[in-house]
């Protein structure tokens, strides 16, 4: 079993009309054993920027702590929150620093630029950026997730429709993967608020 | 093979571990206490290689005591658990400790109460109500999921532990013969007995 499949995860992010959504499954497991069903893989950087970290649990935790640390220093120096595009560069550089001993994580960055445009970006474990205008997926269920996202996504979805689309995509995608699932958490980010919802899917 | 399990109740945490210390195919001793107190209201349950187990726990305990002495304040269970995770994560890509552990504690004051953390040798930390490590946990976790409820009492929890240990002894090929159970509540750490 690959090191990326040791814990298991499913992350999906989608862009709508002046909103983005990012969602992850809630399973915490070690190979074939499920140990908990409340382990989120999406971390908040600031109100308009979230990062999902798929892959090895310990590296997700370490990386999220490092990014929070770096953003705290950034805020002190710049006296403002970091832009999503700049944050993506920061993530990419942090990952490439460990080119020959990498963190076993695949980040998905979802946020709103200061002018309200949605920003979506996925990366591999050594920081190769893949910006997207529609959706981005990561984790152990990527094959299923790509299929359902391609079918369900349409441009200019409003926040409520985007929530429905992301939820259906994640729940369907993770059903076919034994290492991801056991519920989901969905964050919908708009200019003035973030709504977090927990979903109950097939608990198997 | 090492076995650890833990249960969180409304106002207590109960942990159980086996008591064998093993070197390859030989049992060195049958009365090893793997439930190590960190301070009056917290303990570590550790499994894995004997050298790493003892070395790592002593290192963490020493640092926790030093903090308490320097700052005249006890650390919360969450703080100790996260400090432990950090130490394991830093060591992971240099010279990793091959020890899985449970961290159980009771914090006084607001927002306190019992807490139970699971941490593996890769430094993956998670707060849980029911946890276990080792082959034995495969038999025990689903049983606990069925029997546990948020207001479980100490007597009910001890009965769950007893049933779990019975299951491990009967179904695991390399089941250890003896197990030790300790509980932590507002009054501190108490040994409940052997199973």
Coordinates of C-alpha atoms in Angstrom, one line a residue:
Chain A
X1 CA 0.0 0.0 0.0
X2 CA 1.4 3.4 -0.9
X3 CA 2.2 5.9 1.8
X4 CA -0.4 8.3 0.4
X5 CA -3.1 5.6 1.1
X6 CA -2.0 4.9 4.7
X7 CA -4.7 7.2 6.2
X8 CA -7.1 7.8 3.3
X9 CA -8.9 11.0 2.4
X10 CA -11.1 12.6 -0.1
X11 CA -11.1 16.4 -0.9
X12 CA -13.0 18.3 -3.5
X13 CA -13.2 22.0 -4.2
X14 CA -15.4 23.9 -6.7
X15 CA -15.7 27.4 -7.9
X16 CA -19.0 29.2 -8.3
X17 CA -20.2 32.8 -9.0
X18 CA -18.2 34.9 -6.5
X19 CA -18.1 31.9 -4.1
X20 CA -16.0 28.8 -3.6
X21 CA -16.7 25.5 -1.8
X22 CA -14.2 23.1 -0.3
X23 CA -15.1 19.8 1.3
X24 CA -13.4 16.8 2.8
X25 CA -14.5 13.4 4.2
X26 CA -14.3 12.7 8.0
X27 CA -12.7 9.3 8.2
X28 CA -9.6 8.8 10.4
X29 CA -8.1 5.4 9.7
X30 CA -4.9 3.5 9.6
X31 CA -4.9 1.2 6.6
X32 CA -7.9 -1.1 6.9
X33 CA -9.0 0.0 10.4
X34 CA -11.3 3.0 10.9
X35 CA -10.5 4.7 14.2
X36 CA -12.6 7.8 14.2
X37 CA -15.3 9.6 12.2
X38 CA -14.6 13.2 13.0
X39 CA -11.3 14.0 11.4
X40 CA -11.5 17.0 9.1
X41 CA -8.8 17.5 6.4
X42 CA -9.7 21.1 5.6
X43 CA -7.9 23.9 7.5
X44 CA -8.7 27.6 7.7
X45 CA -6.0 30.1 6.9
X46 CA -8.2 33.1 7.0
X47 CA -11.9 33.9 6.4
X48 CA -11.5 33.8 2.6
X49 CA -8.9 31.1 2.3
X50 CA -9.0 27.4 3.1
X51 CA -6.6 24.6 2.4
X52 CA -7.4 20.9 2.2
X53 CA -4.5 18.5 2.8
X54 CA -5.0 15.0 1.5
X55 CA -2.5 12.2 2.1
X56 CA -0.6 11.2 5.2
X57 CA -2.3 12.4 8.4
X58 CA 0.9 13.4 10.3
X59 CA 2.2 15.5 7.4
X60 CA -1.2 17.2 6.9
X61 CA -1.1 18.2 10.6
X62 CA 2.5 19.3 10.4
X63 CA 1.9 21.3 7.2
X64 CA -1.2 23.0 8.5
X65 CA 0.7 24.1 11.6
X66 CA 3.5 25.4 9.5
X67 CA 1.2 27.3 7.2
X68 CA -0.7 28.9 10.1
X69 CA 2.7 29.9 11.5
X70 CA 3.8 31.4 8.3
X71 CA 0.5 33.3 7.8
X72 CA 0.7 34.7 11.3
X73 CA 4.1 36.1 10.6
X74 CA 2.8 37.4 7.2
X75 CA -0.1 39.2 8.9
X76 CA 2.3 40.8 11.4
X77 CA 4.6 42.1 8.6
X78 CA 2.1 43.0 5.9
X79 CA -0.8 44.0 8.2
X80 CA -3.3 42.2 6.0
X81 CA -4.4 38.6 5.1
X82 CA -2.5 36.8 2.4
X83 CA -4.0 36.5 -1.1
X84 CA -4.9 33.0 -2.3
X85 CA -2.5 33.2 -5.3
X86 CA 0.4 34.3 -3.0
X87 CA -0.5 31.6 -0.5
X88 CA -0.3 29.0 -3.3
X89 CA 3.2 30.1 -4.1
X90 CA 4.0 29.9 -0.4
X91 CA 2.7 26.3 -0.2
X92 CA 4.5 25.3 -3.4
X93 CA 7.8 26.7 -2.1
X94 CA 7.4 25.0 1.3
X95 CA 6.7 21.6 -0.4
X96 CA 9.6 21.9 -2.9
X97 CA 12.0 22.7 0.0
X98 CA 11.7 19.0 0.8
X99 CA 12.1 17.9 -2.8
X100 CA 14.2 14.8 -1.9
X101 CA 12.4 13.9 1.3
X102 CA 8.9 15.2 0.7
X103 CA 5.8 15.7 2.8
X104 CA 3.3 13.0 1.7
X105 CA 0.4 15.4 1.1
X106 CA -1.5 16.8 -1.8
X107 CA -2.9 20.3 -1.1
X108 CA -6.1 21.8 -2.5
X109 CA -6.3 25.6 -2.0
X110 CA -9.7 27.3 -2.3
X111 CA -10.3 31.0 -1.6
X112 CA -11.6 34.3 -2.8
X113 CA -9.2 36.9 -4.1
X114 CA -9.6 40.4 -2.6
X115 CA -11.7 41.5 -5.6
X116 CA -14.1 38.5 -5.1
X117 CA -12.9 36.2 -7.9
X118 CA -12.8 32.6 -6.9
X119 CA -9.3 31.0 -6.7
X120 CA -8.7 27.2 -6.9
X121 CA -5.4 25.4 -7.0
X122 CA -4.3 21.8 -6.6
X123 CA -0.7 20.6 -6.1
X124 CA 1.2 17.4 -6.0
X125 CA 3.4 16.5 -3.0
X126 CA 6.4 18.4 -4.3
X127 CA 4.6 21.6 -5.1
X128 CA 3.7 21.5 -8.8
X129 CA 0.7 23.9 -9.1
X130 CA -2.4 23.2 -11.1
X131 CA -4.7 26.2 -11.1
X132 CA -8.3 25.5 -12.1
X133 CA -11.4 27.4 -13.0
X134 CA -14.0 24.7 -12.2
X135 CA -13.0 22.1 -9.6
X136 CA -10.1 20.4 -8.0
X137 CA -9.9 17.0 -6.3
X138 CA -7.3 15.2 -4.1
X139 CA -7.0 12.0 -2.0
X140 CA -7.6 8.3 -2.5
X141 CA -10.9 8.7 -4.3
X142 CA -9.7 11.0 -7.1
X143 CA -10.8 8.8 -10.0
X144 CA -14.4 8.7 -8.8
X145 CA -14.4 12.3 -7.8
X146 CA -13.1 13.6 -11.1
X147 CA -15.9 11.7 -12.9
X148 CA -18.8 13.0 -10.8
X149 CA -17.4 16.6 -10.7
X150 CA -17.1 16.7 -14.5
X151 CA -20.7 15.7 -14.8
X152 CA -22.2 17.9 -12.1
X153 CA -20.3 21.1 -12.4
X154 CA -21.6 24.0 -14.4
X155 CA -20.3 27.6 -14.4
X156 CA -21.8 30.4 -12.3
X157 CA -23.4 28.4 -9.5
X158 CA -24.7 30.4 -6.6
X159 CA -23.7 29.5 -3.0
X160 CA -26.7 27.3 -2.3
X161 CA -26.4 25.4 -5.6
X162 CA -22.7 25.1 -5.2
X163 CA -23.2 23.5 -1.8
X164 CA -25.6 21.0 -3.3
X165 CA -23.2 20.2 -6.2
X166 CA -20.1 19.8 -4.0
X167 CA -22.0 17.7 -1.5
X168 CA -23.4 15.3 -4.1
X169 CA -20.0 15.0 -5.8
X170 CA -18.1 14.2 -2.6
X171 CA -20.7 11.8 -1.2
X172 CA -20.9 9.9 -4.5
X173 CA -17.1 9.9 -5.0
X174 CA -16.2 8.7 -1.6
X175 CA -18.8 5.9 -1.6
X176 CA -16.7 3.9 -4.0
X177 CA -13.5 4.3 -1.9
X178 CA -13.1 2.2 1.2
X179 CA -10.4 4.5 2.6
X180 CA -12.4 7.7 2.5
X181 CA -15.9 8.5 3.7
X182 CA -17.7 8.2 7.0
X183 CA -19.4 11.6 6.6
X184 CA -18.2 14.9 5.1
X185 CA -17.7 18.5 6.0
X186 CA -18.4 21.3 3.5
X187 CA -17.3 24.9 3.7
X188 CA -18.9 27.5 1.3
X189 CA -17.0 30.7 1.2
X190 CA -18.6 33.9 0.1
X191 CA -17.5 37.5 0.3
X192 CA -19.2 38.1 3.7
X193 CA -19.4 34.7 5.3
X194 CA -18.3 31.1 5.5
X195 CA -20.9 28.4 6.1
X196 CA -19.7 25.1 7.4
X197 CA -22.0 22.1 7.2
X198 CA -21.5 18.5 8.2
X199 CA -23.0 15.8 6.1
X200 CA -23.9 12.3 7.1
X201 CA -23.4 9.9 4.2
X202 CA -23.0 6.1 4.0
X203 CA -21.2 5.2 7.2
X204 CA -19.2 2.4 5.8
Chain B
X1 CA 1.9 -8.2 20.8
X2 CA 1.3 -4.9 22.6
X3 CA -2.3 -4.0 23.4
X4 CA -3.6 -0.6 24.6
X5 CA -7.1 0.6 24.8
X6 CA -8.9 3.6 26.3
X7 CA -12.4 4.8 27.1
X8 CA -13.6 8.3 27.9
X9 CA -16.5 8.7 30.2
X10 CA -18.5 11.7 31.4
X11 CA -16.0 12.5 34.2
X12 CA -13.2 9.9 33.9
X13 CA -10.9 8.2 31.5
X14 CA -10.1 4.6 31.7
X15 CA -7.0 2.9 30.1
X16 CA -5.9 -0.7 29.8
X17 CA -2.6 -2.1 28.7
X18 CA -1.0 -5.5 28.6
X19 CA 1.9 -6.1 31.0
X20 CA 4.4 -8.2 29.0
X21 CA 7.8 -6.9 28.1
X22 CA 9.1 -8.8 25.1
X23 CA 12.4 -9.2 23.3
X24 CA 12.0 -11.0 20.0
X25 CA 10.4 -14.4 21.0
X26 CA 11.1 -14.2 24.7
X27 CA 8.9 -12.7 27.4
X28 CA 11.3 -10.8 29.7
X29 CA 8.7 -9.9 32.4
X30 CA 5.0 -10.2 33.0
X31 CA 4.5 -7.2 35.2
X32 CA 5.7 -4.2 33.1
X33 CA 3.6 -1.1 33.8
X34 CA 3.1 0.6 30.5
X35 CA 0.6 3.2 32.0
X36 CA 3.1 5.9 33.0
X37 CA 2.0 8.9 35.0
X38 CA 3.0 12.3 33.5
X39 CA 1.7 14.2 36.5
X40 CA -1.0 13.8 39.0
X41 CA -3.9 13.9 36.5
X42 CA -2.4 12.6 33.2
X43 CA -0.9 9.4 32.0
X44 CA 0.7 7.9 28.9
X45 CA -0.1 4.4 27.7
X46 CA 2.8 3.4 25.5
X47 CA 3.4 0.4 23.2
X48 CA 6.2 -0.5 21.0
X49 CA 10.0 -1.2 21.3
X50 CA 11.0 -1.2 24.9
X51 CA 13.9 1.2 24.5
X52 CA 12.0 3.8 22.6
X53 CA 8.9 3.4 24.9
X54 CA 10.8 4.2 28.1
X55 CA 13.2 6.8 26.5
X56 CA 10.5 8.8 24.8
X57 CA 8.1 8.8 27.8
X58 CA 10.9 9.9 30.2
X59 CA 11.9 12.7 27.8
X60 CA 8.3 14.0 27.6
X61 CA 7.7 13.7 31.3
X62 CA 10.9 15.5 32.2
X63 CA 9.9 18.4 29.9
X64 CA 6.4 18.6 31.3
X65 CA 7.8 18.7 34.8
X66 CA 10.3 21.4 33.8
X67 CA 7.5 23.6 32.4
X68 CA 5.5 23.2 35.6
X69 CA 8.5 24.2 37.7
X70 CA 9.5 27.1 35.5
X71 CA 6.0 28.6 35.0
X72 CA 4.4 27.4 38.3
X73 CA 1.5 26.1 36.2
X74 CA 0.4 22.7 35.0
X75 CA 0.0 22.0 31.3
X76 CA -3.4 20.9 30.0
X77 CA -3.8 17.4 28.5
X78 CA -4.3 19.0 25.1
X79 CA -1.1 20.9 25.4
X80 CA 0.9 17.8 26.5
X81 CA -0.6 15.7 23.7
X82 CA 0.3 18.3 21.1
X83 CA 3.8 18.7 22.5
X84 CA 4.2 15.0 22.3
X85 CA 3.0 15.0 18.7
X86 CA 5.5 17.7 17.8
X87 CA 8.4 15.8 19.4
X88 CA 7.4 12.6 17.5
X89 CA 7.0 14.6 14.2
X90 CA 10.4 16.2 14.6
X91 CA 12.1 12.9 15.3
X92 CA 10.2 11.1 12.5
X93 CA 12.5 12.1 9.7
X94 CA 15.7 11.9 11.7
X95 CA 15.5 8.9 14.0
X96 CA 11.9 7.9 14.6
X97 CA 10.6 6.5 17.9
X98 CA 8.6 3.4 17.1
X99 CA 6.1 3.7 19.8
X100 CA 2.3 4.2 19.6
X101 CA 0.7 5.8 22.6
X102 CA -2.5 7.0 24.2
X103 CA -2.6 10.1 26.3
X104 CA -5.3 10.2 29.0
X105 CA -5.9 13.2 31.3
X106 CA -8.4 15.1 33.5
X107 CA -8.3 18.9 33.5
X108 CA -9.9 21.0 36.2
X109 CA -11.7 24.2 35.6
X110 CA -13.9 25.5 32.8
X111 CA -13.6 23.7 29.5
X112 CA -11.8 20.9 31.3
X113 CA -12.9 17.4 32.0
X114 CA -11.6 14.1 30.8
X115 CA -9.7 13.8 27.5
X116 CA -8.3 10.9 25.6
X117 CA -5.8 11.2 22.7
X118 CA -4.5 8.5 20.3
X119 CA -1.1 9.1 18.7
X120 CA 0.8 6.7 16.5
X121 CA 4.5 6.4 15.8
X122 CA 4.1 8.6 12.7
X123 CA 2.8 11.4 15.0
X124 CA -0.8 11.3 13.8
X125 CA -2.8 12.7 16.8
X126 CA -6.5 12.5 17.3
X127 CA -8.9 13.1 20.2
X128 CA -11.3 10.2 20.6
X129 CA -13.8 8.7 23.0
X130 CA -12.8 5.1 22.3
X131 CA -9.3 4.1 21.1
X132 CA -7.0 1.2 20.9
X133 CA -3.7 0.1 19.4
X134 CA -2.2 -3.2 18.5
X135 CA -3.8 -6.4 17.0
X136 CA -6.0 -6.7 20.0
X137 CA -7.8 -3.5 19.1
X138 CA -9.3 -5.1 16.0
X139 CA -11.4 -7.3 18.3
X140 CA -12.2 -4.7 20.8
X141 CA -13.1 -1.4 19.0
X142 CA -16.3 -2.5 17.4
X143 CA -17.5 -4.0 20.7
X144 CA -16.8 -0.7 22.5
X145 CA -18.6 1.2 19.7
X146 CA -21.7 -0.8 20.5
X147 CA -21.5 -0.6 24.3
X148 CA -20.3 3.0 24.8
X149 CA -22.6 5.9 25.4
X150 CA -21.7 9.5 26.4
X151 CA -22.8 8.9 30.1
X152 CA -21.0 5.7 30.6
X153 CA -20.1 5.1 34.3
X154 CA -16.9 3.8 35.7
X155 CA -18.4 0.4 36.6
X156 CA -19.9 0.1 33.0
X157 CA -16.5 1.0 31.5
X158 CA -14.6 -1.5 33.6
X159 CA -17.1 -4.2 32.5
X160 CA -16.5 -3.2 28.9
X161 CA -12.7 -3.5 29.5
X162 CA -13.2 -6.9 31.0
X163 CA -15.3 -8.1 28.1
X164 CA -12.7 -6.6 25.6
X165 CA -9.8 -8.3 27.3
X166 CA -11.7 -11.6 27.4
X167 CA -12.2 -11.3 23.7
X168 CA -8.6 -10.6 23.0
X169 CA -7.4 -13.5 25.1
X170 CA -9.7 -15.9 23.3
X171 CA -9.2 -14.8 19.7
X172 CA -5.7 -13.3 19.4
X173 CA -3.1 -16.0 18.7
X174 CA -0.3 -14.0 20.5
X175 CA -2.5 -12.6 23.2
X176 CA -0.7 -11.4 26.3
X177 CA -1.9 -13.1 29.5
X178 CA -2.2 -10.2 31.9
X179 CA -3.6 -6.7 31.6
X180 CA -3.6 -3.6 33.9
X181 CA -6.4 -1.1 34.1
X182 CA -6.1 2.5 35.5
X183 CA -8.6 5.3 35.7
X184 CA -8.2 9.1 35.9
X185 CA -10.8 11.4 37.4
X186 CA -10.9 14.6 39.3
X187 CA -9.2 12.9 42.2
X188 CA -6.2 11.7 40.2
X189 CA -4.9 8.4 38.9
X190 CA -6.0 5.1 40.4
X191 CA -5.2 1.5 39.6
X192 CA -8.4 -0.4 39.2
X193 CA -6.9 -3.8 39.0
X194 CA -5.6 -6.6 36.7
X195 CA -7.6 -8.6 34.1

